[in-house]
Coordinates of C-alpha atoms in Angstrom, one line a residue:
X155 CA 4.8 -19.2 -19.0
X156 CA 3.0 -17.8 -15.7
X157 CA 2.5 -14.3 -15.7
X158 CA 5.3 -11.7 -14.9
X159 CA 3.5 -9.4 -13.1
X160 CA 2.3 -10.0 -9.9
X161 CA -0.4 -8.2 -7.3
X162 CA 1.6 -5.2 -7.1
X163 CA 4.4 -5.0 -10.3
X164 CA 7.2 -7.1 -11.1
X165 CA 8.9 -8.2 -8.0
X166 CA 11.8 -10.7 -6.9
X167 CA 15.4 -11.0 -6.4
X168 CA 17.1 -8.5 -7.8
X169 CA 20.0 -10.1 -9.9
X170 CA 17.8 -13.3 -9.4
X171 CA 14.3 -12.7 -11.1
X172 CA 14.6 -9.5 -11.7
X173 CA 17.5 -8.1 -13.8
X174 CA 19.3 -5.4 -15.6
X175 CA 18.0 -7.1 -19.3
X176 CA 14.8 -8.1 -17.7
X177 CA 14.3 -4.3 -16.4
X178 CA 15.9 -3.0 -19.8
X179 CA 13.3 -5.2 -21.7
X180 CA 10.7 -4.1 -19.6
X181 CA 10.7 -0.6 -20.0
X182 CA 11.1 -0.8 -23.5
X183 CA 7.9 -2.8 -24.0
X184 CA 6.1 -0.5 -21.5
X185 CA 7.5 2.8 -23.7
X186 CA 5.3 1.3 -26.2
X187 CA 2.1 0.0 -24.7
X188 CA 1.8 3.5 -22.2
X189 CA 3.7 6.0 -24.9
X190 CA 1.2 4.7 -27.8
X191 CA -0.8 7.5 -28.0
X192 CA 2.4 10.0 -27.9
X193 CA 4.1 7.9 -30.3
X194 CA 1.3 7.6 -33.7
X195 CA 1.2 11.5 -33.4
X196 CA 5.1 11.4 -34.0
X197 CA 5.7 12.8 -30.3
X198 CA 8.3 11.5 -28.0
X199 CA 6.6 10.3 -24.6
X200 CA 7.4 11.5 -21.1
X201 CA 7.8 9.7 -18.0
X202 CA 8.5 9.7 -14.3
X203 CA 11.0 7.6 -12.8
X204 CA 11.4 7.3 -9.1
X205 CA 13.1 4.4 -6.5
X206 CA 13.7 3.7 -3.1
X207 CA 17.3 3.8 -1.8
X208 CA 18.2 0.0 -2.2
X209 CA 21.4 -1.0 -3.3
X210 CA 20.1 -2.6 -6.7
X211 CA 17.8 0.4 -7.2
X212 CA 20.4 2.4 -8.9
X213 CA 21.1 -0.5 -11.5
X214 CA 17.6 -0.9 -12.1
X215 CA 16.6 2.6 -12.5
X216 CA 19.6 3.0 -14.9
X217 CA 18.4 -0.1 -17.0
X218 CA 14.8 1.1 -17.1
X219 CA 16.0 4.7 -18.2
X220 CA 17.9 3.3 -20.4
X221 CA 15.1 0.8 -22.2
X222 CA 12.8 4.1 -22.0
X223 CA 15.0 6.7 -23.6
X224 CA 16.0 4.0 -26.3
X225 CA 12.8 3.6 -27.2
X226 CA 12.1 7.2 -27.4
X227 CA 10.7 8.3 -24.2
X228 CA 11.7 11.9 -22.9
X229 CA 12.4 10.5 -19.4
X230 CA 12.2 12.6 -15.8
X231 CA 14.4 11.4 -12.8
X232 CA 13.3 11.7 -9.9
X233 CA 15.4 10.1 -7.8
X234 CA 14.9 8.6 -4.1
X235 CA 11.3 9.5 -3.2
X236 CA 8.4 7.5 -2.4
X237 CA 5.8 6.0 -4.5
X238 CA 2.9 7.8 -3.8
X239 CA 5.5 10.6 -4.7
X240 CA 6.1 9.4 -8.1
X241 CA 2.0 8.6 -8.9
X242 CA 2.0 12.6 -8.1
X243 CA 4.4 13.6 -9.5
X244 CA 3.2 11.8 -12.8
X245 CA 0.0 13.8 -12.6
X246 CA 1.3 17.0 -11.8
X247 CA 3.7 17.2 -14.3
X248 CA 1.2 15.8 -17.2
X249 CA 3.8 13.0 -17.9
X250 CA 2.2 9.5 -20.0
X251 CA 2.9 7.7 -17.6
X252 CA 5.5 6.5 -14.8
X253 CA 7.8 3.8 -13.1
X254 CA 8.4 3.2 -9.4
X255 CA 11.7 1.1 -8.5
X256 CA 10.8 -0.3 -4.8
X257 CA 9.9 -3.5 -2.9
X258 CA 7.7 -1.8 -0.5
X259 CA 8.2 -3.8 2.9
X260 CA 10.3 -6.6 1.8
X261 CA 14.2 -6.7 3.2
X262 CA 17.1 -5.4 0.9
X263 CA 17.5 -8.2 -1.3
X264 CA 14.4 -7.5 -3.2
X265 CA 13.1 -5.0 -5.7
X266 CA 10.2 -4.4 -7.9
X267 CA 9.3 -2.4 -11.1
X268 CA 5.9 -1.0 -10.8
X269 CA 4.2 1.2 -13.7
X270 CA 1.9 3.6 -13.2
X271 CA -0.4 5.3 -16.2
X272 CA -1.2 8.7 -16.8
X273 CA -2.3 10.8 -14.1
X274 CA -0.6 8.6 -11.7
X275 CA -3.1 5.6 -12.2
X276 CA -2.3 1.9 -11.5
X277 CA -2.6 -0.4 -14.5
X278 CA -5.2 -2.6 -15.3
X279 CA -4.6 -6.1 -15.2
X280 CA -5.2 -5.9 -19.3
X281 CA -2.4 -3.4 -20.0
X282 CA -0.2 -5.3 -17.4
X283 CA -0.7 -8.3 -19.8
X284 CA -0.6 -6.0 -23.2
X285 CA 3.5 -5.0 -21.7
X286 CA 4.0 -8.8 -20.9
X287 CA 2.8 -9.7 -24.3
X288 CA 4.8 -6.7 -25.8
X289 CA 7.6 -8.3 -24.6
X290 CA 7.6 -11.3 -27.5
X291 CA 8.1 -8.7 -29.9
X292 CA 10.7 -6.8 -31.7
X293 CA 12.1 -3.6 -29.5
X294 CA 10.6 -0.3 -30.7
X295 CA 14.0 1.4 -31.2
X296 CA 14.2 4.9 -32.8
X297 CA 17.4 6.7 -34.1
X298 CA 18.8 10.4 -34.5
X299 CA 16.6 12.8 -32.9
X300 CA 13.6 10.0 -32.3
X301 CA 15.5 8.5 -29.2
X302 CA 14.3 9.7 -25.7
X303 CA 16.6 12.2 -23.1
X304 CA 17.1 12.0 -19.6
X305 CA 17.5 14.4 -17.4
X306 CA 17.0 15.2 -13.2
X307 CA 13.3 16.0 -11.8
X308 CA 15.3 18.4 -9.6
X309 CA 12.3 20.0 -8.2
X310 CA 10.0 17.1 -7.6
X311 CA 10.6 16.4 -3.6
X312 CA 9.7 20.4 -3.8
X313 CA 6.4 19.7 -5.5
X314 CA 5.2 16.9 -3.6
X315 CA 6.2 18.0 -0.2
X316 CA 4.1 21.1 -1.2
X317 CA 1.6 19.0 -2.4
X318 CA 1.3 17.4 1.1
X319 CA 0.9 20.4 3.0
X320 CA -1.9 21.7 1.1
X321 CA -3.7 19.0 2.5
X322 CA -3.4 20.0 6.1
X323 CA -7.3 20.7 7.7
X324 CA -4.6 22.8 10.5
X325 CA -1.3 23.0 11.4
X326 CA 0.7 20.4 13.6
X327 CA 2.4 23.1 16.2
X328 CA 2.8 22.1 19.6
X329 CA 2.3 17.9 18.8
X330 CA 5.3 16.0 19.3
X331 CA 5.5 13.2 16.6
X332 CA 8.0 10.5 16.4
X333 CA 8.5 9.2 12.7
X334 CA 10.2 6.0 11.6
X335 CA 11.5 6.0 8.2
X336 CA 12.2 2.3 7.9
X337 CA 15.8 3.0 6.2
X338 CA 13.2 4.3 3.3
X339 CA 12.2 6.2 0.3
X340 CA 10.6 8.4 3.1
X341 CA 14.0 9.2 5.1
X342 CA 14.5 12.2 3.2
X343 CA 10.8 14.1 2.5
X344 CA 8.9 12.8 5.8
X345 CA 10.6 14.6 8.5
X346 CA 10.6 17.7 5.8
X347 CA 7.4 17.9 5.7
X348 CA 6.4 17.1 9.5
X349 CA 8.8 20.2 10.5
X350 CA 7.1 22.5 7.9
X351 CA 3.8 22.0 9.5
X352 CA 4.8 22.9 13.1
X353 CA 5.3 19.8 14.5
X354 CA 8.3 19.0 17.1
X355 CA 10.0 16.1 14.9
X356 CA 12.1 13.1 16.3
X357 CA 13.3 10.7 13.5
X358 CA 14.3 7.3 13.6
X359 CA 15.2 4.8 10.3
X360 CA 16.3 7.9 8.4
X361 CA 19.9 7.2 7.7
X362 CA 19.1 4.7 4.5
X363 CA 22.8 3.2 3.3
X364 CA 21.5 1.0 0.6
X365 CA 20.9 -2.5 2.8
X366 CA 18.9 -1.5 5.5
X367 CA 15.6 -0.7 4.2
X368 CA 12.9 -2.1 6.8
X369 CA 15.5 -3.5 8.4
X370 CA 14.3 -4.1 12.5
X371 CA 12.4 -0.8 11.7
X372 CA 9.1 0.8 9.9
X373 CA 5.9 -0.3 10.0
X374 CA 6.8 -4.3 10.0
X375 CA 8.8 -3.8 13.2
X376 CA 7.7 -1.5 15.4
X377 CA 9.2 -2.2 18.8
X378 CA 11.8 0.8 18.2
X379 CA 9.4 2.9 17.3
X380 CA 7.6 2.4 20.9
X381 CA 10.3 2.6 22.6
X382 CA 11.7 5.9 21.0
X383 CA 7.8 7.4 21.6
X384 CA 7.9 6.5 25.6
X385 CA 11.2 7.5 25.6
X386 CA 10.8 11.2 23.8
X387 CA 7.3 11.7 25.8
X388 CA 5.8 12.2 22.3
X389 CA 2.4 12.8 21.7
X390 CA 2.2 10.0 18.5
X391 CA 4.7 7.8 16.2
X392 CA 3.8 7.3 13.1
X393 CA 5.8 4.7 11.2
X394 CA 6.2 4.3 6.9
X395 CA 6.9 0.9 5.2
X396 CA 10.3 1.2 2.8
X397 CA 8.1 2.8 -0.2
X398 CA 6.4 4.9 2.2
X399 CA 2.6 4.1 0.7
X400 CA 1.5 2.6 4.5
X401 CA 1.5 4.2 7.6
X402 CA 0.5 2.7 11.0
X403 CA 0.9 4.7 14.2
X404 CA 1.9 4.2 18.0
X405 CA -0.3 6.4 20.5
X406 CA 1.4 8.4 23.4
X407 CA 1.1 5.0 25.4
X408 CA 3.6 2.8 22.7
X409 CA 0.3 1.2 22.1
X410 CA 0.3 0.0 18.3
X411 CA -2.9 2.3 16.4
X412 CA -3.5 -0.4 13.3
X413 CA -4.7 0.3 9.7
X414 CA -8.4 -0.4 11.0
X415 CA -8.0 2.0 13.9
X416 CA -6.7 4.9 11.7
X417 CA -9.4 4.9 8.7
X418 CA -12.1 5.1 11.4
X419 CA -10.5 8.1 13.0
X420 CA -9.7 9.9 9.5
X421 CA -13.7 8.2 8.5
X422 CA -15.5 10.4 11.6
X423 CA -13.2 13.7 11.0
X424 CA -14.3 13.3 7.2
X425 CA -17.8 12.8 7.9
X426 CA -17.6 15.7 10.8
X427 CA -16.5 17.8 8.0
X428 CA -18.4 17.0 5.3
X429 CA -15.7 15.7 2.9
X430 CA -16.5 11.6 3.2
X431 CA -18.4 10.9 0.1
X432 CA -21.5 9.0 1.2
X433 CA -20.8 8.4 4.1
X434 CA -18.9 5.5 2.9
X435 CA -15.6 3.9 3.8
X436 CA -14.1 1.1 1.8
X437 CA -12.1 -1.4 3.4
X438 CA -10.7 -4.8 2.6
X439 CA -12.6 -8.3 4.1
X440 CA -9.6 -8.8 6.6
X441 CA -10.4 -5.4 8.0
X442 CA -11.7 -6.4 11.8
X443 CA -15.5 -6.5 12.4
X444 CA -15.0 -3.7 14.9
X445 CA -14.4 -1.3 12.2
X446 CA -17.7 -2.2 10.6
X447 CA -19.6 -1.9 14.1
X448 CA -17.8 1.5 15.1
X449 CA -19.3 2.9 11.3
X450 CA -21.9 2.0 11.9
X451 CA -22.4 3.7 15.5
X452 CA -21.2 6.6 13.4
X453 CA -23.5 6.5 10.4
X454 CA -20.9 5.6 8.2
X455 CA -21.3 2.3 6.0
X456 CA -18.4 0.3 5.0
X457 CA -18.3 -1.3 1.7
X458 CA -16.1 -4.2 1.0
X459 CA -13.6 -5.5 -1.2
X460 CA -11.2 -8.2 -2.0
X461 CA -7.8 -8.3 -0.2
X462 CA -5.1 -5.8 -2.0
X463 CA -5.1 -2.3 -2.9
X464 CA -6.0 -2.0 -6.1
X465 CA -9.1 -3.5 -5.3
X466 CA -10.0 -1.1 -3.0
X467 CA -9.5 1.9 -5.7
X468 CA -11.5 0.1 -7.7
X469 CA -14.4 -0.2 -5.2
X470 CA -13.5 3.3 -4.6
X471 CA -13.8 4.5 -8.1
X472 CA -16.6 2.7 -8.6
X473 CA -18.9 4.8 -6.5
X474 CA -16.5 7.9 -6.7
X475 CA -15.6 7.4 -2.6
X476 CA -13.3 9.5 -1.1
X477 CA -11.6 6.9 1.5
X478 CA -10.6 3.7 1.4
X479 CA -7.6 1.0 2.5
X480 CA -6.5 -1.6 4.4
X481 CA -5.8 -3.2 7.9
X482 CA -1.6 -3.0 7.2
X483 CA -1.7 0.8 6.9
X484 CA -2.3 1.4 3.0
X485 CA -5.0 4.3 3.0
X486 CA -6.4 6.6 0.6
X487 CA -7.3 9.9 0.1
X488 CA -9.2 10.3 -3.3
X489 CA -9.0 13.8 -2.7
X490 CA -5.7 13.9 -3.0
X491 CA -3.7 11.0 -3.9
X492 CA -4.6 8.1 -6.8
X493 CA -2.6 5.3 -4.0
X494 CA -2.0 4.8 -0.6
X495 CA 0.4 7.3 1.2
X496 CA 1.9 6.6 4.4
X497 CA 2.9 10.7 4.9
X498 CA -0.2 12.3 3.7
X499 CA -2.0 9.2 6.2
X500 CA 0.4 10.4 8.9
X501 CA 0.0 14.2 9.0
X502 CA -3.9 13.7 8.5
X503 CA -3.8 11.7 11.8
X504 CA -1.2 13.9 13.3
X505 CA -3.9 17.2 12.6
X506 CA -6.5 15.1 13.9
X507 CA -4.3 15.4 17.5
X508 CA -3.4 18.6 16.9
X509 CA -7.0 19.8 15.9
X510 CA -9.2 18.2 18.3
X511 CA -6.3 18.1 21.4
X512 CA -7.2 14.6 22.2
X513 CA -4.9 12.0 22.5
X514 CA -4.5 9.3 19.5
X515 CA -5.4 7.1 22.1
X516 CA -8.9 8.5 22.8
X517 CA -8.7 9.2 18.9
X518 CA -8.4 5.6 18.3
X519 CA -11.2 4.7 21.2
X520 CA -14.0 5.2 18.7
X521 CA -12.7 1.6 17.7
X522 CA -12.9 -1.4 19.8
X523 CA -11.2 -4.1 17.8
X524 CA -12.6 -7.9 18.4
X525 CA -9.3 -10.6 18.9
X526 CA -9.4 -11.9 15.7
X527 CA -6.7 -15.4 14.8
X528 CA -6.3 -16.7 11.8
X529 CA -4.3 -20.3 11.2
X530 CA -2.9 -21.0 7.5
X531 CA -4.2 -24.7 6.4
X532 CA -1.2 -25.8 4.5
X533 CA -1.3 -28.7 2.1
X534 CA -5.2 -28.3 1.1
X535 CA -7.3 -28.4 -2.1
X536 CA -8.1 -24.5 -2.1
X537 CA -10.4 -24.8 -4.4
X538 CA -13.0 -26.6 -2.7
X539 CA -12.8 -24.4 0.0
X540 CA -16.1 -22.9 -0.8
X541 CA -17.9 -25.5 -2.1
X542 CA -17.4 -28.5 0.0
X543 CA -20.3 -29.7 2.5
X544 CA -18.4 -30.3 5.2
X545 CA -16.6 -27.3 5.2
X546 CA -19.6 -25.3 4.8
X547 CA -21.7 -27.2 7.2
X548 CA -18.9 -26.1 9.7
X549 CA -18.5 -22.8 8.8
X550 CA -22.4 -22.3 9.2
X551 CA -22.2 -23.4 12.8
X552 CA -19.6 -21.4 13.7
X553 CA -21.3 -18.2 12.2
X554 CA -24.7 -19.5 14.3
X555 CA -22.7 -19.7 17.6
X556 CA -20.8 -16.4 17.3
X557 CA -24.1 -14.3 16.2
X558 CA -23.6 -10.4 15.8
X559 CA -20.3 -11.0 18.2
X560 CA -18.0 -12.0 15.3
X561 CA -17.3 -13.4 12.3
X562 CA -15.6 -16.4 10.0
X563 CA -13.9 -15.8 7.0
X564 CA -12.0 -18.3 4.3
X565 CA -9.7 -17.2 2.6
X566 CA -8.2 -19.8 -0.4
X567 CA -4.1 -18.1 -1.0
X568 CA -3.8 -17.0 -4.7
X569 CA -0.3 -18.2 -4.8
X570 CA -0.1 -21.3 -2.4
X571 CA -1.7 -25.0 -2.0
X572 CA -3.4 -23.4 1.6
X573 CA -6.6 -21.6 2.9
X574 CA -6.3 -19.2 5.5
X575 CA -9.0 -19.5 8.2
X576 CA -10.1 -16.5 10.3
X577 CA -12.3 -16.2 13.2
X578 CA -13.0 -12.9 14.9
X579 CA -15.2 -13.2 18.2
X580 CA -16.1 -11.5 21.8
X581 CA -13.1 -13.0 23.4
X582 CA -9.8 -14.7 22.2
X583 CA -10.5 -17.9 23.7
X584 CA -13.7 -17.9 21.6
X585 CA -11.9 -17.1 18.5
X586 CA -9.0 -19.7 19.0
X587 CA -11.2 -22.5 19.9
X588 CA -13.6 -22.3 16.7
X589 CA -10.9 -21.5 14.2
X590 CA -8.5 -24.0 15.3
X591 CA -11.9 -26.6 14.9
X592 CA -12.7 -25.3 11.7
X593 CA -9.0 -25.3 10.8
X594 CA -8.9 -28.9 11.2
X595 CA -12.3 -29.3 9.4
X596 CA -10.7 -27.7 6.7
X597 CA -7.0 -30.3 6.9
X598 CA -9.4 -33.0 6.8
X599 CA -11.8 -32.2 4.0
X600 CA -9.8 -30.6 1.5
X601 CA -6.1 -32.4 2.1
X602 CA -4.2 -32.9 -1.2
X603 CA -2.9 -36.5 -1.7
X604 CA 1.2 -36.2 -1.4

């Protein structure tokens, strides 16, 4: 059987992989892996349930309240708010532990179960597998006064919104800010909290029916939120993903301010004042070599990690670092938040504006990024990838000829027969001509016999 859980949660169809009983079955085997501690001292475990506003969200979160309470967790529901909402709201209400219903950026169709542990942590890959093995067991099913209750978190959008602005370095009056909501979990909370800190809020992909989540809007598509930004004469956009944890940002120009872009703006406002650990940021390998060479003219080191978030908490953990994400807009503030949060990224950058009264666009000037490409070699032994002569012989001239100038990265999938190869360099013609000659290096070398 190959494992349930994936990089981020159980995630798939909903109605197709994931399901009512499947949902139902899960909770009920997390109750008892996350509620053990509550449950041997004869107490009744709490937890935190939150979801995005798809359609199949409200089954979901009905059949994983359903598998909690039976198997005797007090459960709190939160409703429609996003999950860097719930891992707060975990925390700050001392719960054992905590379920998000969302499929972050994915269309409608999807959904996802993600668990979080107490204190609003991610779970580690071996109590991922402890629920998956759980699962092979007997329900833990209580009766009479053992089962678990559920009622309405009615205050938690209260709590986190003012958890948010206690975050604020200064207020966001007189900055204009276009947000896009992406049909999302953040429709609701963002444009709340934007207009509580002074800013003068438009709002677009706030009117979530269900279907439309990241639906020719938020942070995947972003032409709308250009537009709206040239059109308003606003001084920023900042746009959320359908969960709300990424943010990515348009400057006053519609010009597109990436992940990259934003953590070295929020890495030198840290450092200015004091409050970046280290002087460290930690970023993913994809993050483009002109973040590492702006850090550097800064006096900040970047320290790497493997692709994915958790990852870079762990890296982040690991030397008790206080920032940290990646390229698509997932960054964290240790300070204040155990995952990435697209609204607490946004009003940092917006106070940043607001704060300094420069543009984003000077803002984001501290950053020159280098054209990176990267081709996708379908079809290929990935596991060689690293190993073969050939490949490497190749790789090693390419990293000769582009010097201090750029960069070559492979990259074997986790879930596919391919090996993404990228090249960053000086100029794109550069790039494109070494890794579409390494890309075929790599089709020849490593290609599977069909």
């Amino acid at each position: 059987m190959s494992r349930l859980f994936g990089t981020d949660g159980v995630r798939g169809l909903a109605n197709g992989l994931l399901t009512a009983e499947l949902a139902l079955s899960l909770a009920q085997a997390a109750a008892v892996v996350l509620g053990h501690d509550q449950m041997v001292e004869g107490k009744r475990p709490r937890a935190v349930i939150a979801r995005d506003p798809r359609a199949s969200g409200e089954f979901i979160a009905a059949a994983v309240e359903a598998g909690l309470a039976s198997a005797g967790v007090d459960v709190y529901d939160a409703g429609v708010l996003p999950t860097p909402a719930a891992a707060f709201l975990i925390a700050d209400l001392g719960a054992d532990f905590g379920v998000m219903i969302s499929a972050s950026h994915n269309p409608a169709p999807d959904n996802g179960i993600k668990f979080f542990a107490r204190g609003g942590l991610k779970l580690a890959d071996e109590v991922e597998d402890a629920i998956e093995a759980q699962l092979e067991q007997d329900a833990f099913r209580p009766v009479g006064i053992g089962v678990g209750r559920i009622q309405r978190f009615a205050d938690a959008e209260d709590r986190y919104v003012v958890h948010l602005l206690s975050t604020l370095p200064n207020r966001l009056d007189g900055v204009k800010v276009v947000l896009d909501c992406a049909h999302g979990a953040a429709s609701g909370c963002s444009p709340q909290v934007f207009k509580n800190a002074g800013a003068d809020v438009v709002v677009i992909g706030a009117e979530p029916d269900g279907l439309n989540i990241n639906d020719g809007v938020g942070s995947t598509h972003l032409r709308q939120l250009q537009d709206a930004v040239l059109a308003h004469g606003a001084d920023l956009g900042i746009a959320h993903d359908g969960d709300a944890d990424r943010c990515l940002a348009v400057d006053h120009e519609g010009t597109v301010v990436d992940g990259d872009q934003i953590m070295a703006v929020l890495a030198v406002a840290l450092k200015a004042a004091g409050k970046l650990k280290d002087d460290v940021l930690v970023a993913t390998v994809m993050s483009n070599l002109g973040l590492k060479i702006a850090l550097r003219n800064e006096g900040i080191s970047l320290r790497e990690t493997a692709v994915g978030d958790r990852y870079v908490l762990e890296g982040m953990r690991a030397g008790g670092f206080s920032l940290g994400g990646e390229q698509s807009g997932h960054v964290i503030f240790a300070d204040y938040a155990t995952t990435g949060d697209g609204i607490l990224t946004g009003l940092q950058l917006a106070a940043q504006v607001a704060g300094t009264g420069r543009t984003l666009k000077q803002l984001a000037a501290v950053m020159t990024k280098l054209p990176q490409l990267m081709i996708n070699v379908k079809d290929v032994d990935k596991h060689r990838a690293r190993t073969d002569e050939g490949v490497s012989a190749a790789v090693a001239d390419a990293e000769r000829e582009l010097g201090d100038t750029g960069r070559v990265l492979l990259r074997p999938s986790g879930t596919e027969a391919l090996v993404r190869v990228m090249v960053e360099a000086g100029d794109m013609a550069t790039a494109t001509r070494i890794c579409t000659d390494l890309a075929a290096v790599v089709e020849s070398r490593l290609a599977l016999q069909l």
